[in-house]
mmCIF file of C-alpha atoms in Angstrom:
data_model
loop_
_atom_site.group_PDB
_atom_site.id
_atom_site.type_symbol
_atom_site.label_atom_id
_atom_site.label_comp_id
_atom_site.label_asym_id
_atom_site.label_seq_id
_atom_site.Cartn_x
_atom_site.Cartn_y
_atom_site.Cartn_z
ATOM 1 C CA MET T 1129 -53.051 30.269 23.704
ATOM 2 C CA ILE T 1130 -50.517 32.137 21.597
ATOM 3 C CA GLN T 1131 -52.099 33.278 18.352
ATOM 4 C CA ARG T 1132 -50.160 31.792 15.421
ATOM 5 C CA LYS T 1133 -51.776 34.082 12.882
ATOM 6 C CA GLU T 1134 -49.758 33.229 9.766
ATOM 7 C CA TYR T 1135 -50.221 29.488 10.190
ATOM 8 C CA LEU T 1136 -53.882 29.893 11.096
ATOM 9 C CA GLU T 1137 -54.479 31.930 7.949
ATOM 10 C CA LYS T 1138 -52.896 29.166 5.872
ATOM 11 C CA LEU T 1139 -55.281 26.590 7.319
ATOM 12 C CA ILE T 1140 -58.248 28.890 6.761
ATOM 13 C CA SER T 1141 -57.241 29.419 3.129
ATOM 14 C CA TRP T 1142 -57.311 25.637 2.567
ATOM 15 C CA ARG T 1143 -60.607 25.055 4.371
ATOM 16 C CA ASP T 1144 -62.965 22.671 2.517
ATOM 17 C CA LYS T 1145 -60.475 22.243 -0.309
ATOM 18 C CA GLN T 1146 -60.176 18.647 -1.519
ATOM 19 C CA MET T 1147 -56.688 18.231 -0.077
ATOM 20 C CA ILE T 1148 -55.310 16.646 3.084
ATOM 21 C CA LYS T 1149 -53.714 19.335 5.204
ATOM 22 C CA VAL T 1150 -50.434 18.124 6.770
ATOM 23 C CA VAL T 1151 -48.860 20.268 9.519
ATOM 24 C CA THR T 1152 -45.284 19.238 10.281
ATOM 25 C CA GLY T 1153 -42.683 20.521 12.699
ATOM 26 C CA VAL T 1154 -40.547 19.756 15.728
ATOM 27 C CA ARG T 1155 -42.246 18.669 18.945
ATOM 28 C CA ARG T 1156 -43.696 21.449 21.092
ATOM 29 C CA CYS T 1157 -43.590 24.029 18.301
ATOM 30 C CA GLY T 1158 -47.348 24.571 18.583
ATOM 31 C CA LYS T 1159 -49.034 22.158 16.152
ATOM 32 C CA SER T 1160 -51.702 20.986 18.621
ATOM 33 C CA THR T 1161 -52.379 24.560 19.700
ATOM 34 C CA LEU T 1162 -52.782 25.524 16.046
ATOM 35 C CA PHE T 1163 -55.469 22.860 15.687
ATOM 36 C CA ARG T 1164 -57.288 24.226 18.761
ATOM 37 C CA LEU T 1165 -57.123 27.751 17.363
ATOM 38 C CA TYR T 1166 -58.482 26.532 14.041
ATOM 39 C CA ILE T 1167 -61.279 24.571 15.717
ATOM 40 C CA ASP T 1168 -62.244 27.741 17.618
ATOM 41 C CA TYR T 1169 -62.334 29.561 14.284
ATOM 42 C CA LEU T 1170 -64.546 26.867 12.725
ATOM 43 C CA LYS T 1171 -66.961 27.088 15.633
ATOM 44 C CA SER T 1172 -67.108 30.872 15.226
ATOM 45 C CA THR T 1173 -68.368 30.300 11.669
ATOM 46 C CA GLY T 1174 -71.195 28.026 12.783
ATOM 47 C CA VAL T 1175 -69.537 24.592 12.738
ATOM 48 C CA THR T 1176 -71.011 22.414 15.519
ATOM 49 C CA ASP T 1177 -69.204 20.103 17.946
ATOM 50 C CA GLU T 1178 -70.617 17.029 16.216
ATOM 51 C CA GLN T 1179 -68.920 18.118 12.984
ATOM 52 C CA ILE T 1180 -65.488 18.030 14.615
ATOM 53 C CA ILE T 1181 -63.555 14.823 15.289
ATOM 54 C CA SER T 1182 -60.256 15.450 17.073
ATOM 55 C CA VAL T 1183 -57.850 12.656 18.032
ATOM 56 C CA ASN T 1184 -54.425 13.079 19.653
ATOM 57 C CA LEU T 1185 -52.546 9.834 19.096
ATOM 58 C CA GLU T 1186 -50.121 10.585 21.920
ATOM 59 C CA ASP T 1187 -52.998 10.545 24.416
ATOM 60 C CA LEU T 1188 -53.362 7.260 26.327
ATOM 61 C CA ASP T 1189 -57.122 7.623 25.944
ATOM 62 C CA HIS T 1190 -56.580 6.830 22.267
ATOM 63 C CA GLU T 1191 -54.050 4.030 22.668
ATOM 64 C CA ASP T 1192 -56.523 1.596 21.081
ATOM 65 C CA LEU T 1193 -56.437 3.685 17.860
ATOM 66 C CA LEU T 1194 -52.771 3.060 17.034
ATOM 67 C CA GLN T 1195 -53.738 0.542 14.331
ATOM 68 C CA TYR T 1196 -55.062 2.041 11.108
ATOM 69 C CA ARG T 1197 -58.236 -0.059 10.959
ATOM 70 C CA SER T 1198 -59.217 0.957 14.488
ATOM 71 C CA LEU T 1199 -58.527 4.606 13.730
ATOM 72 C CA TYR T 1200 -60.536 4.472 10.521
ATOM 73 C CA SER T 1201 -63.499 2.785 12.232
ATOM 74 C CA PHE T 1202 -63.449 5.280 15.112
ATOM 75 C CA VAL T 1203 -63.654 8.257 12.751
ATOM 76 C CA LYS T 1204 -66.088 6.633 10.320
ATOM 77 C CA GLU T 1205 -68.645 5.977 13.090
ATOM 78 C CA ARG T 1206 -68.683 9.681 13.976
ATOM 79 C CA ILE T 1207 -68.992 11.216 10.504
ATOM 80 C CA CYS T 1208 -71.941 13.582 10.023
ATOM 81 C CA LYS T 1209 -74.165 12.473 7.149
ATOM 82 C CA ASP T 1210 -75.499 15.795 5.919
ATOM 83 C CA LYS T 1211 -72.732 18.253 6.881
ATOM 84 C CA THR T 1212 -68.991 18.593 6.394
ATOM 85 C CA THR T 1213 -67.037 16.707 9.055
ATOM 86 C CA TYR T 1214 -63.654 18.155 10.081
ATOM 87 C CA VAL T 1215 -61.194 15.428 11.108
ATOM 88 C CA PHE T 1216 -58.056 16.311 13.115
ATOM 89 C CA LEU T 1217 -55.445 13.603 13.705
ATOM 90 C CA ASP T 1218 -52.598 14.825 15.909
ATOM 91 C CA GLU T 1219 -49.176 13.067 15.860
ATOM 92 C CA VAL T 1220 -50.574 10.674 13.278
ATOM 93 C CA GLN T 1221 -47.231 8.937 12.718
ATOM 94 C CA ASN T 1222 -47.856 7.004 15.957
ATOM 95 C CA CYS T 1223 -50.518 4.977 14.128
ATOM 96 C CA LYS T 1224 -49.004 2.145 12.113
ATOM 97 C CA HIS T 1225 -49.907 2.475 8.399
ATOM 98 C CA PHE T 1226 -51.901 5.626 9.189
ATOM 99 C CA GLU T 1227 -51.782 6.610 5.512
ATOM 100 C CA LYS T 1228 -54.281 3.845 4.689
ATOM 101 C CA ALA T 1229 -56.808 5.260 7.165
ATOM 102 C CA VAL T 1230 -56.185 8.824 5.976
ATOM 103 C CA ASP T 1231 -56.594 7.859 2.330
ATOM 104 C CA SER T 1232 -59.882 6.053 3.019
ATOM 105 C CA LEU T 1233 -61.212 9.104 4.864
ATOM 106 C CA TYR T 1234 -60.010 11.435 2.134
ATOM 107 C CA ILE T 1235 -62.043 9.736 -0.601
ATOM 108 C CA LYS T 1236 -65.291 10.008 1.362
ATOM 109 C CA PRO T 1237 -67.568 12.979 0.534
ATOM 110 C CA ASN T 1238 -67.905 15.964 2.888
ATOM 111 C CA ILE T 1239 -64.801 15.207 4.952
ATOM 112 C CA ASP T 1240 -62.007 17.724 5.517
ATOM 113 C CA VAL T 1241 -58.884 16.015 6.896
ATOM 114 C CA TYR T 1242 -56.051 17.639 8.894
ATOM 115 C CA ILE T 1243 -53.057 15.763 10.313
ATOM 116 C CA THR T 1244 -49.881 16.653 12.204
ATOM 117 C CA GLY T 1245 -46.563 14.884 12.609
ATOM 118 C CA SER T 1246 -43.232 15.477 14.313
ATOM 119 C CA ASN T 1247 -41.137 13.583 11.806
ATOM 120 C CA ALA T 1248 -40.525 14.130 8.100
ATOM 121 C CA TYR T 1249 -40.486 10.345 7.757
ATOM 122 C CA MET T 1250 -44.291 10.541 7.531
ATOM 123 C CA LEU T 1251 -43.959 12.478 4.275
ATOM 124 C CA SER T 1252 -41.864 9.800 2.604
ATOM 125 C CA GLY T 1253 -42.466 6.249 1.551
ATOM 126 C CA GLU T 1254 -46.059 5.082 1.676
ATOM 127 C CA LEU T 1255 -47.576 8.494 2.404
ATOM 128 C CA ALA T 1256 -45.931 10.128 -0.560
ATOM 129 C CA THR T 1257 -46.843 7.189 -2.811
ATOM 130 C CA LEU T 1258 -50.395 6.537 -1.655
ATOM 131 C CA LEU T 1259 -51.412 10.171 -1.204
ATOM 132 C CA SER T 1260 -49.359 11.722 -4.001
ATOM 133 C CA GLY T 1261 -50.989 14.925 -5.196
ATOM 134 C CA ARG T 1262 -53.620 14.737 -2.479
ATOM 135 C CA TYR T 1263 -51.981 16.692 0.324
ATOM 136 C CA ILE T 1264 -50.364 20.031 1.036
ATOM 137 C CA THR T 1265 -47.850 20.641 3.808
ATOM 138 C CA ILE T 1266 -47.603 23.512 6.258
ATOM 139 C CA ASP T 1267 -44.151 23.488 7.820
ATOM 140 C CA MET T 1268 -44.357 24.912 11.335
ATOM 141 C CA LEU T 1269 -41.500 26.384 13.364
ATOM 142 C CA PRO T 1270 -41.305 27.667 16.943
ATOM 143 C CA LEU T 1271 -42.105 31.328 17.553
ATOM 144 C CA SER T 1272 -40.729 34.075 15.351
ATOM 145 C CA PHE T 1273 -39.329 37.013 17.293
ATOM 146 C CA ARG T 1274 -42.438 39.015 16.482
ATOM 147 C CA GLU T 1275 -44.664 36.234 17.865
ATOM 148 C CA TYR T 1276 -42.371 35.940 20.883
ATOM 149 C CA LEU T 1277 -42.782 39.633 21.692
ATOM 150 C CA GLU T 1278 -46.554 39.379 21.332
ATOM 151 C CA ALA T 1279 -46.595 36.426 23.723
ATOM 152 C CA CYS T 1280 -44.350 38.048 26.348
ATOM 153 C CA ASP T 1281 -45.170 40.889 28.677
ATOM 154 C CA THR T 1282 -43.028 43.561 26.995
ATOM 155 C CA ARG T 1283 -44.082 46.541 29.065
ATOM 156 C CA GLU T 1284 -41.008 46.539 31.314
ATOM 157 C CA THR T 1285 -38.246 45.759 28.832
ATOM 158 C CA ASN T 1286 -37.335 46.895 25.357
ATOM 159 C CA SER T 1287 -37.082 44.726 22.269
ATOM 160 C CA LYS T 1288 -33.281 44.506 22.531
ATOM 161 C CA ASP T 1289 -33.502 42.943 25.992
ATOM 162 C CA GLN T 1290 -36.207 40.578 24.772
ATOM 163 C CA PHE T 1291 -34.064 39.635 21.790
ATOM 164 C CA ASN T 1292 -31.226 38.668 24.124
ATOM 165 C CA ASP T 1293 -33.652 36.364 25.956
ATOM 166 C CA TYR T 1294 -34.904 35.033 22.615
ATOM 167 C CA ILE T 1295 -31.361 34.060 21.619
ATOM 168 C CA ARG T 1296 -30.517 32.643 25.034
ATOM 169 C CA PHE T 1297 -33.628 30.679 25.951
ATOM 170 C CA GLY T 1298 -35.036 29.968 22.510
ATOM 171 C CA SER T 1299 -38.382 30.219 20.826
ATOM 172 C CA PHE T 1300 -40.532 27.287 21.908
ATOM 173 C CA PRO T 1301 -43.970 28.777 22.625
ATOM 174 C CA TYR T 1302 -44.177 27.744 26.283
ATOM 175 C CA VAL T 1303 -40.817 29.384 27.017
ATOM 176 C CA SER T 1304 -42.409 32.793 26.430
ATOM 177 C CA MET T 1305 -44.840 32.076 29.276
ATOM 178 C CA LEU T 1306 -42.241 30.942 31.808
ATOM 179 C CA ASN T 1307 -40.043 32.918 34.162
ATOM 180 C CA ARG T 1308 -36.983 33.194 31.954
ATOM 181 C CA THR T 1309 -34.247 31.940 34.248
ATOM 182 C CA ASP T 1310 -31.906 28.987 33.784
ATOM 183 C CA THR T 1311 -33.454 27.089 36.707
ATOM 184 C CA ILE T 1312 -36.886 27.219 35.030
ATOM 185 C CA ILE T 1313 -36.053 27.004 31.327
ATOM 186 C CA THR T 1314 -33.271 24.372 31.410
ATOM 187 C CA PRO T 1315 -35.415 21.440 32.690
ATOM 188 C CA TYR T 1316 -38.160 22.292 30.192
ATOM 189 C CA LEU T 1317 -35.788 22.368 27.198
ATOM 190 C CA ASP T 1318 -34.011 19.255 28.451
ATOM 191 C CA GLY T 1319 -37.336 17.423 28.443
ATOM 192 C CA ILE T 1320 -38.072 18.466 24.852
ATOM 193 C CA TYR T 1321 -34.594 17.489 23.698
ATOM 194 C CA ASN T 1322 -34.682 14.034 25.301
ATOM 195 C CA THR T 1323 -38.173 13.341 23.954
ATOM 196 C CA ILE T 1324 -37.088 14.214 20.408
ATOM 197 C CA LEU T 1325 -33.905 12.174 20.710
ATOM 198 C CA VAL T 1326 -35.591 9.070 22.127
ATOM 199 C CA LYS T 1327 -39.036 9.067 20.455
ATOM 200 C CA ASP T 1328 -38.422 10.740 17.110
ATOM 201 C CA VAL T 1329 -34.883 9.619 16.379
ATOM 202 C CA ALA T 1330 -33.592 6.640 18.367
ATOM 203 C CA ARG T 1331 -36.799 4.616 18.643
ATOM 204 C CA ARG T 1332 -37.905 5.213 15.047
ATOM 205 C CA GLU T 1333 -34.466 4.445 13.605
ATOM 206 C CA GLY T 1334 -33.667 1.575 15.976
ATOM 207 C CA ILE T 1335 -30.644 3.411 17.408
ATOM 208 C CA THR T 1336 -29.414 1.884 20.667
ATOM 209 C CA ASP T 1337 -26.191 3.847 21.150
ATOM 210 C CA ILE T 1338 -27.725 7.052 22.522
ATOM 211 C CA PRO T 1339 -24.372 8.538 23.716
ATOM 212 C CA LEU T 1340 -23.012 8.241 20.166
ATOM 213 C CA LEU T 1341 -26.137 9.911 18.785
ATOM 214 C CA GLU T 1342 -25.720 12.728 21.312
ATOM 215 C CA SER T 1343 -22.088 13.151 20.294
ATOM 216 C CA ILE T 1344 -23.196 13.738 16.713
ATOM 217 C CA VAL T 1345 -25.869 16.218 17.850
ATOM 218 C CA LYS T 1346 -23.316 18.216 19.836
ATOM 219 C CA CYS T 1347 -20.785 18.095 17.022
ATOM 220 C CA VAL T 1348 -23.291 19.528 14.534
ATOM 221 C CA ALA T 1349 -24.718 22.024 17.052
ATOM 222 C CA SER T 1350 -21.248 23.431 17.685
ATOM 223 C CA SER T 1351 -20.755 23.899 13.931
ATOM 224 C CA ILE T 1352 -23.942 25.761 12.937
ATOM 225 C CA GLY T 1353 -23.219 28.315 10.264
ATOM 226 C CA SER T 1354 -20.013 26.542 9.202
ATOM 227 C CA PRO T 1355 -19.558 24.233 6.206
ATOM 228 C CA ILE T 1356 -19.624 20.671 7.451
ATOM 229 C CA SER T 1357 -18.946 17.298 5.855
ATOM 230 C CA ILE T 1358 -20.145 13.919 7.037
ATOM 231 C CA LYS T 1359 -16.594 12.566 6.772
ATOM 232 C CA LYS T 1360 -15.308 15.354 9.012
ATOM 233 C CA ILE T 1361 -17.845 14.430 11.696
ATOM 234 C CA SER T 1362 -16.844 10.762 11.400
ATOM 235 C CA ASP T 1363 -13.140 11.622 11.633
ATOM 236 C CA THR T 1364 -13.717 13.882 14.646
ATOM 237 C CA LEU T 1365 -15.601 11.179 16.561
ATOM 238 C CA ASN T 1366 -13.120 8.469 15.601
ATOM 239 C CA SER T 1367 -10.220 10.624 16.816
ATOM 240 C CA SER T 1368 -11.945 10.906 20.206
ATOM 241 C CA GLY T 1369 -12.126 7.141 20.552
ATOM 242 C CA ARG T 1370 -15.594 6.442 19.095
ATOM 243 C CA SER T 1371 -15.737 4.046 16.167
ATOM 244 C CA ILE T 1372 -18.289 5.194 13.598
ATOM 245 C CA SER T 1373 -18.485 4.933 9.816
ATOM 246 C CA VAL T 1374 -19.377 7.672 7.359
ATOM 247 C CA ASN T 1375 -22.571 5.794 6.440
ATOM 248 C CA THR T 1376 -23.684 5.634 10.064
ATOM 249 C CA VAL T 1377 -23.120 9.372 10.518
ATOM 250 C CA ASP T 1378 -25.092 9.991 7.331
ATOM 251 C CA ASN T 1379 -28.013 7.882 8.623
ATOM 252 C CA TYR T 1380 -27.989 9.598 12.018
ATOM 253 C CA LEU T 1381 -27.913 13.053 10.422
ATOM 254 C CA ARG T 1382 -30.823 12.154 8.164
ATOM 255 C CA ALA T 1383 -32.792 11.016 11.219
ATOM 256 C CA LEU T 1384 -31.969 14.264 13.037
ATOM 257 C CA THR T 1385 -33.147 16.401 10.120
ATOM 258 C CA ASP T 1386 -36.244 14.208 9.713
ATOM 259 C CA SER T 1387 -37.119 15.009 13.329
ATOM 260 C CA TYR T 1388 -36.701 18.734 12.568
ATOM 261 C CA ILE T 1389 -34.043 19.263 15.220
ATOM 262 C CA PHE T 1390 -31.661 20.330 12.438
ATOM 263 C CA TYR T 1391 -32.232 21.893 9.015
ATOM 264 C CA LYS T 1392 -29.725 21.564 6.208
ATOM 265 C CA ALA T 1393 -28.969 24.421 3.809
ATOM 266 C CA ASP T 1394 -27.219 23.231 0.651
ATOM 267 C CA ARG T 1395 -24.747 25.378 -1.254
ATOM 268 C CA TYR T 1396 -25.762 27.111 -4.462
ATOM 269 C CA ASP T 1397 -23.408 28.305 -7.193
ATOM 270 C CA ILE T 1398 -24.717 31.813 -7.876
ATOM 271 C CA LYS T 1399 -22.854 32.286 -11.134
ATOM 272 C CA GLY T 1400 -23.468 28.771 -12.482
ATOM 273 C CA ARG T 1401 -27.071 28.717 -11.215
ATOM 274 C CA GLN T 1402 -26.817 25.193 -9.852
ATOM 275 C CA HIS T 1403 -27.043 23.409 -6.525
ATOM 276 C CA LEU T 1404 -23.909 21.839 -5.065
ATOM 277 C CA LYS T 1405 -24.004 18.589 -3.107
ATOM 278 C CA THR T 1406 -21.017 19.088 -0.809
ATOM 279 C CA LEU T 1407 -20.255 21.176 2.271
ATOM 280 C CA GLY T 1408 -23.713 22.377 3.198
ATOM 281 C CA LYS T 1409 -24.481 24.007 6.527
ATOM 282 C CA TYR T 1410 -26.748 22.884 9.334
ATOM 283 C CA TYR T 1411 -28.919 25.099 11.496
ATOM 284 C CA MET T 1412 -30.728 24.163 14.691
ATOM 285 C CA VAL T 1413 -34.469 24.548 15.129
ATOM 286 C CA ASP T 1414 -34.012 26.489 18.378
ATOM 287 C CA THR T 1415 -31.095 28.464 19.790
ATOM 288 C CA GLY T 1416 -32.206 27.598 23.332
ATOM 289 C CA LEU T 1417 -31.603 23.911 22.594
ATOM 290 C CA ARG T 1418 -28.158 24.721 21.216
ATOM 291 C CA ASN T 1419 -27.261 26.702 24.322
ATOM 292 C CA LEU T 1420 -28.497 23.796 26.452
ATOM 293 C CA LEU T 1421 -26.246 21.333 24.632
ATOM 294 C CA LEU T 1422 -23.189 23.565 24.615
ATOM 295 C CA ALA T 1423 -23.539 25.007 28.125
ATOM 296 C CA GLY T 1424 -20.294 26.574 29.252
ATOM 297 C CA SER T 1425 -19.035 27.151 25.719
ATOM 298 C CA ALA T 1426 -18.122 30.645 24.614
ATOM 299 C CA SER T 1427 -21.062 32.586 23.236
ATOM 300 C CA ASP T 1428 -21.056 32.759 19.467
ATOM 301 C CA THR T 1429 -23.438 35.611 18.694
ATOM 302 C CA GLY T 1430 -22.569 35.740 14.998
ATOM 303 C CA HIS T 1431 -23.580 32.165 14.287
ATOM 304 C CA LEU T 1432 -26.594 32.350 16.612
ATOM 305 C CA ILE T 1433 -28.095 35.305 14.764
ATOM 306 C CA GLU T 1434 -27.264 33.630 11.449
ATOM 307 C CA ASN T 1435 -29.290 30.647 12.711
ATOM 308 C CA ILE T 1436 -32.196 32.959 13.592
ATOM 309 C CA VAL T 1437 -32.117 34.630 10.159
ATOM 310 C CA TYR T 1438 -32.135 31.251 8.412
ATOM 311 C CA LEU T 1439 -35.253 30.128 10.320
ATOM 312 C CA GLU T 1440 -36.980 33.460 9.722
ATOM 313 C CA LEU T 1441 -36.374 33.199 5.982
ATOM 314 C CA LEU T 1442 -37.994 29.752 6.076
ATOM 315 C CA ARG T 1443 -40.965 31.161 8.007
ATOM 316 C CA ARG T 1444 -41.453 33.763 5.310
ATOM 317 C CA GLY T 1445 -41.847 31.061 2.684
ATOM 318 C CA ASN T 1446 -38.379 31.117 1.152
ATOM 319 C CA LYS T 1447 -36.299 28.238 -0.115
ATOM 320 C CA VAL T 1448 -32.899 28.980 1.394
ATOM 321 C CA ASN T 1449 -29.393 28.051 0.232
ATOM 322 C CA ILE T 1450 -25.830 29.070 0.994
ATOM 323 C CA GLY T 1451 -24.437 31.160 -1.867
ATOM 324 C CA LYS T 1452 -21.090 30.316 -3.465
ATOM 325 C CA LEU T 1453 -19.392 32.851 -5.729
ATOM 326 C CA ALA T 1454 -15.892 31.732 -6.721
ATOM 327 C CA GLU T 1455 -13.913 31.851 -3.453
ATOM 328 C CA LYS T 1456 -16.491 34.067 -1.743
ATOM 329 C CA GLU T 1457 -19.616 33.057 0.144
ATOM 330 C CA VAL T 1458 -22.990 34.726 0.554
ATOM 331 C CA ASP T 1459 -24.710 33.694 3.765
ATOM 332 C CA PHE T 1460 -28.137 33.119 2.226
ATOM 333 C CA VAL T 1461 -29.735 32.942 -1.199
ATOM 334 C CA ALA T 1462 -33.485 33.137 -0.593
ATOM 335 C CA ARG T 1463 -35.964 32.187 -3.306
ATOM 336 C CA TYR T 1464 -39.526 33.346 -2.969
ATOM 337 C CA SER T 1465 -42.520 33.670 -5.286
ATOM 338 C CA GLU T 1466 -41.380 37.036 -6.673
ATOM 339 C CA GLY T 1467 -37.751 36.125 -7.243
ATOM 340 C CA ILE T 1468 -34.437 35.958 -5.359
ATOM 341 C CA ALA T 1469 -32.835 37.967 -2.554
ATOM 342 C CA TYR T 1470 -29.346 37.763 -1.046
ATOM 343 C CA TYR T 1471 -28.456 38.195 2.638
ATOM 344 C CA GLN T 1472 -25.281 38.711 4.605
ATOM 345 C CA VAL T 1473 -25.498 38.476 8.404
ATOM 346 C CA SER T 1474 -23.029 39.971 10.879
ATOM 347 C CA SER T 1475 -23.351 40.956 14.531
ATOM 348 C CA THR T 1476 -21.611 44.272 13.810
ATOM 349 C CA VAL T 1477 -19.939 46.079 10.918
ATOM 350 C CA LEU T 1478 -18.887 49.216 12.784
ATOM 351 C CA ASP T 1479 -15.280 48.341 11.983
ATOM 352 C CA GLU T 1480 -14.523 49.543 8.446
ATOM 353 C CA ASN T 1481 -12.634 46.379 7.492
ATOM 354 C CA THR T 1482 -15.501 44.176 8.685
ATOM 355 C CA LEU T 1483 -17.988 46.227 6.676
ATOM 356 C CA LYS T 1484 -15.828 45.891 3.572
ATOM 357 C CA ARG T 1485 -15.499 42.134 4.071
ATOM 358 C CA GLU T 1486 -19.252 41.624 4.460
ATOM 359 C CA LEU T 1487 -20.172 43.814 1.490
ATOM 360 C CA GLU T 1488 -17.684 42.315 -0.952
ATOM 361 C CA PRO T 1489 -19.525 39.025 -1.711
ATOM 362 C CA LEU T 1490 -22.775 40.919 -2.339
ATOM 363 C CA GLN T 1491 -20.996 43.453 -4.538
ATOM 364 C CA ARG T 1492 -19.631 40.658 -6.730
ATOM 365 C CA ILE T 1493 -23.043 39.166 -7.534
ATOM 366 C CA PRO T 1494 -23.678 39.906 -11.238
ATOM 367 C CA ASP T 1495 -27.413 40.578 -11.089
ATOM 368 C CA ASN T 1496 -29.862 43.172 -9.777
ATOM 369 C CA HIS T 1497 -31.842 41.106 -7.277
ATOM 370 C CA PRO T 1498 -32.288 42.663 -3.793
ATOM 371 C CA LYS T 1499 -29.258 42.458 -1.506
ATOM 372 C CA PHE T 1500 -29.315 42.961 2.266
ATOM 373 C CA LEU T 1501 -26.780 43.246 5.075
ATOM 374 C CA LEU T 1502 -28.373 42.408 8.445
ATOM 375 C CA THR T 1503 -26.575 43.478 11.632
ATOM 376 C CA LEU T 1504 -27.349 44.289 15.258
ATOM 377 C CA ASP T 1505 -25.939 47.791 14.733
ATOM 378 C CA GLU T 1506 -28.284 50.723 15.117
ATOM 379 C CA ILE T 1507 -25.651 53.021 13.644
ATOM 380 C CA GLY T 1508 -25.660 52.522 9.887
ATOM 381 C CA ALA T 1509 -29.096 50.931 9.737
ATOM 382 C CA GLY T 1510 -30.828 52.195 6.603
ATOM 383 C CA ALA T 1511 -27.578 52.816 4.737
ATOM 384 C CA ASN T 1512 -27.427 51.953 1.047
ATOM 385 C CA TYR T 1513 -24.148 50.788 -0.484
ATOM 386 C CA ASP T 1514 -24.714 50.857 -4.241
ATOM 387 C CA GLY T 1515 -27.992 48.995 -3.896
ATOM 388 C CA ILE T 1516 -27.039 46.885 -0.875
ATOM 389 C CA ARG T 1517 -29.306 47.862 2.025
ATOM 390 C CA GLN T 1518 -28.039 47.611 5.564
ATOM 391 C CA LEU T 1519 -30.845 46.836 8.017
ATOM 392 C CA ASN T 1520 -31.037 46.433 11.772
ATOM 393 C CA LEU T 1521 -31.684 42.748 12.408
ATOM 394 C CA ILE T 1522 -34.262 43.286 15.169
ATOM 395 C CA ASP T 1523 -36.243 45.705 13.009
ATOM 396 C CA TRP T 1524 -36.097 43.231 10.120
ATOM 397 C CA LEU T 1525 -37.372 40.414 12.335
ATOM 398 C CA LEU T 1526 -40.248 42.639 13.428
ATOM 399 C CA GLY T 1527 -41.121 43.411 9.827
ATOM 400 C CA LYS T 1528 -40.146 47.076 10.015
#
């Protein structure tokens, strides 16, 4: 199993705290593996098998537990009387009204509850109402580049070659263990994509027109890193002969972000210090999935690495927006516990005019928060332009 150290440390830090631990993220990003790693850790501290109750609600062996009363009874019968019982419920959204079972377990003494889900829908509605203030979320993503390198055999290739594979084939954990060729990776990614589309989007939302849903996915995937409006998507599809309203596009996009296949970054007015509701950008959870959907399209390295930077900023605990400064745009405004940082991303700035264009938005920001220019260039890495630090993207991803 690939060691997901940062996520594991988060679970450990919340051990035995009177909170429900909710791990969310796209399918196959490693949530179940994280639970196994954490269970191994618990056992290493002296926790016995009888203190651990683990249920995967996608397993046919547990099909009879998809009603909340059955699930509650199953767990209740196995609770240890004199010791803490650790309860793990994987893909809990498959159980109808699961929040009632989780809440009843939560209020019992000496029970530590952990749940996972592949849809943000589980964090809205009844869960948010019934369990308000009683849970914390750990948002999980596929592998960072650093985790990817640790998982791969890197003895024969350098980090630049591995980064090219990372962009091309994506960051789902199992990809790092496969022979990275199109004939091997494509069927695997195709399976993940179709499962997300059918189980987490279409079935949950009652969508029957799968081709229309796929058209929206491809439209958004082709526009990552570019401002996008719901009306523009509707107009584009209508012009190609598909009849779809703005409201329908809005509902489909919400379902796609709920399933974590896309993430939306809203715009932020840097000077006015306020969030803007229009023309946000969408980023895809995995560049391998995007390449699968847009096979044969021209490679767009600039937007792909922008996508990777966005996800990495999320991994590092930032709240991320697109920066607006008059007519200029800053790729990312990242808020973290210590403050704010600004990022521009470009594949290369070796051309003097390109460098000037990328630096200008950062130079116009009227504050002294950290400012970074991330590129794939090795020449110029480490340069400082009046407080704006240029960094090599690969080194930044590796934490150097």
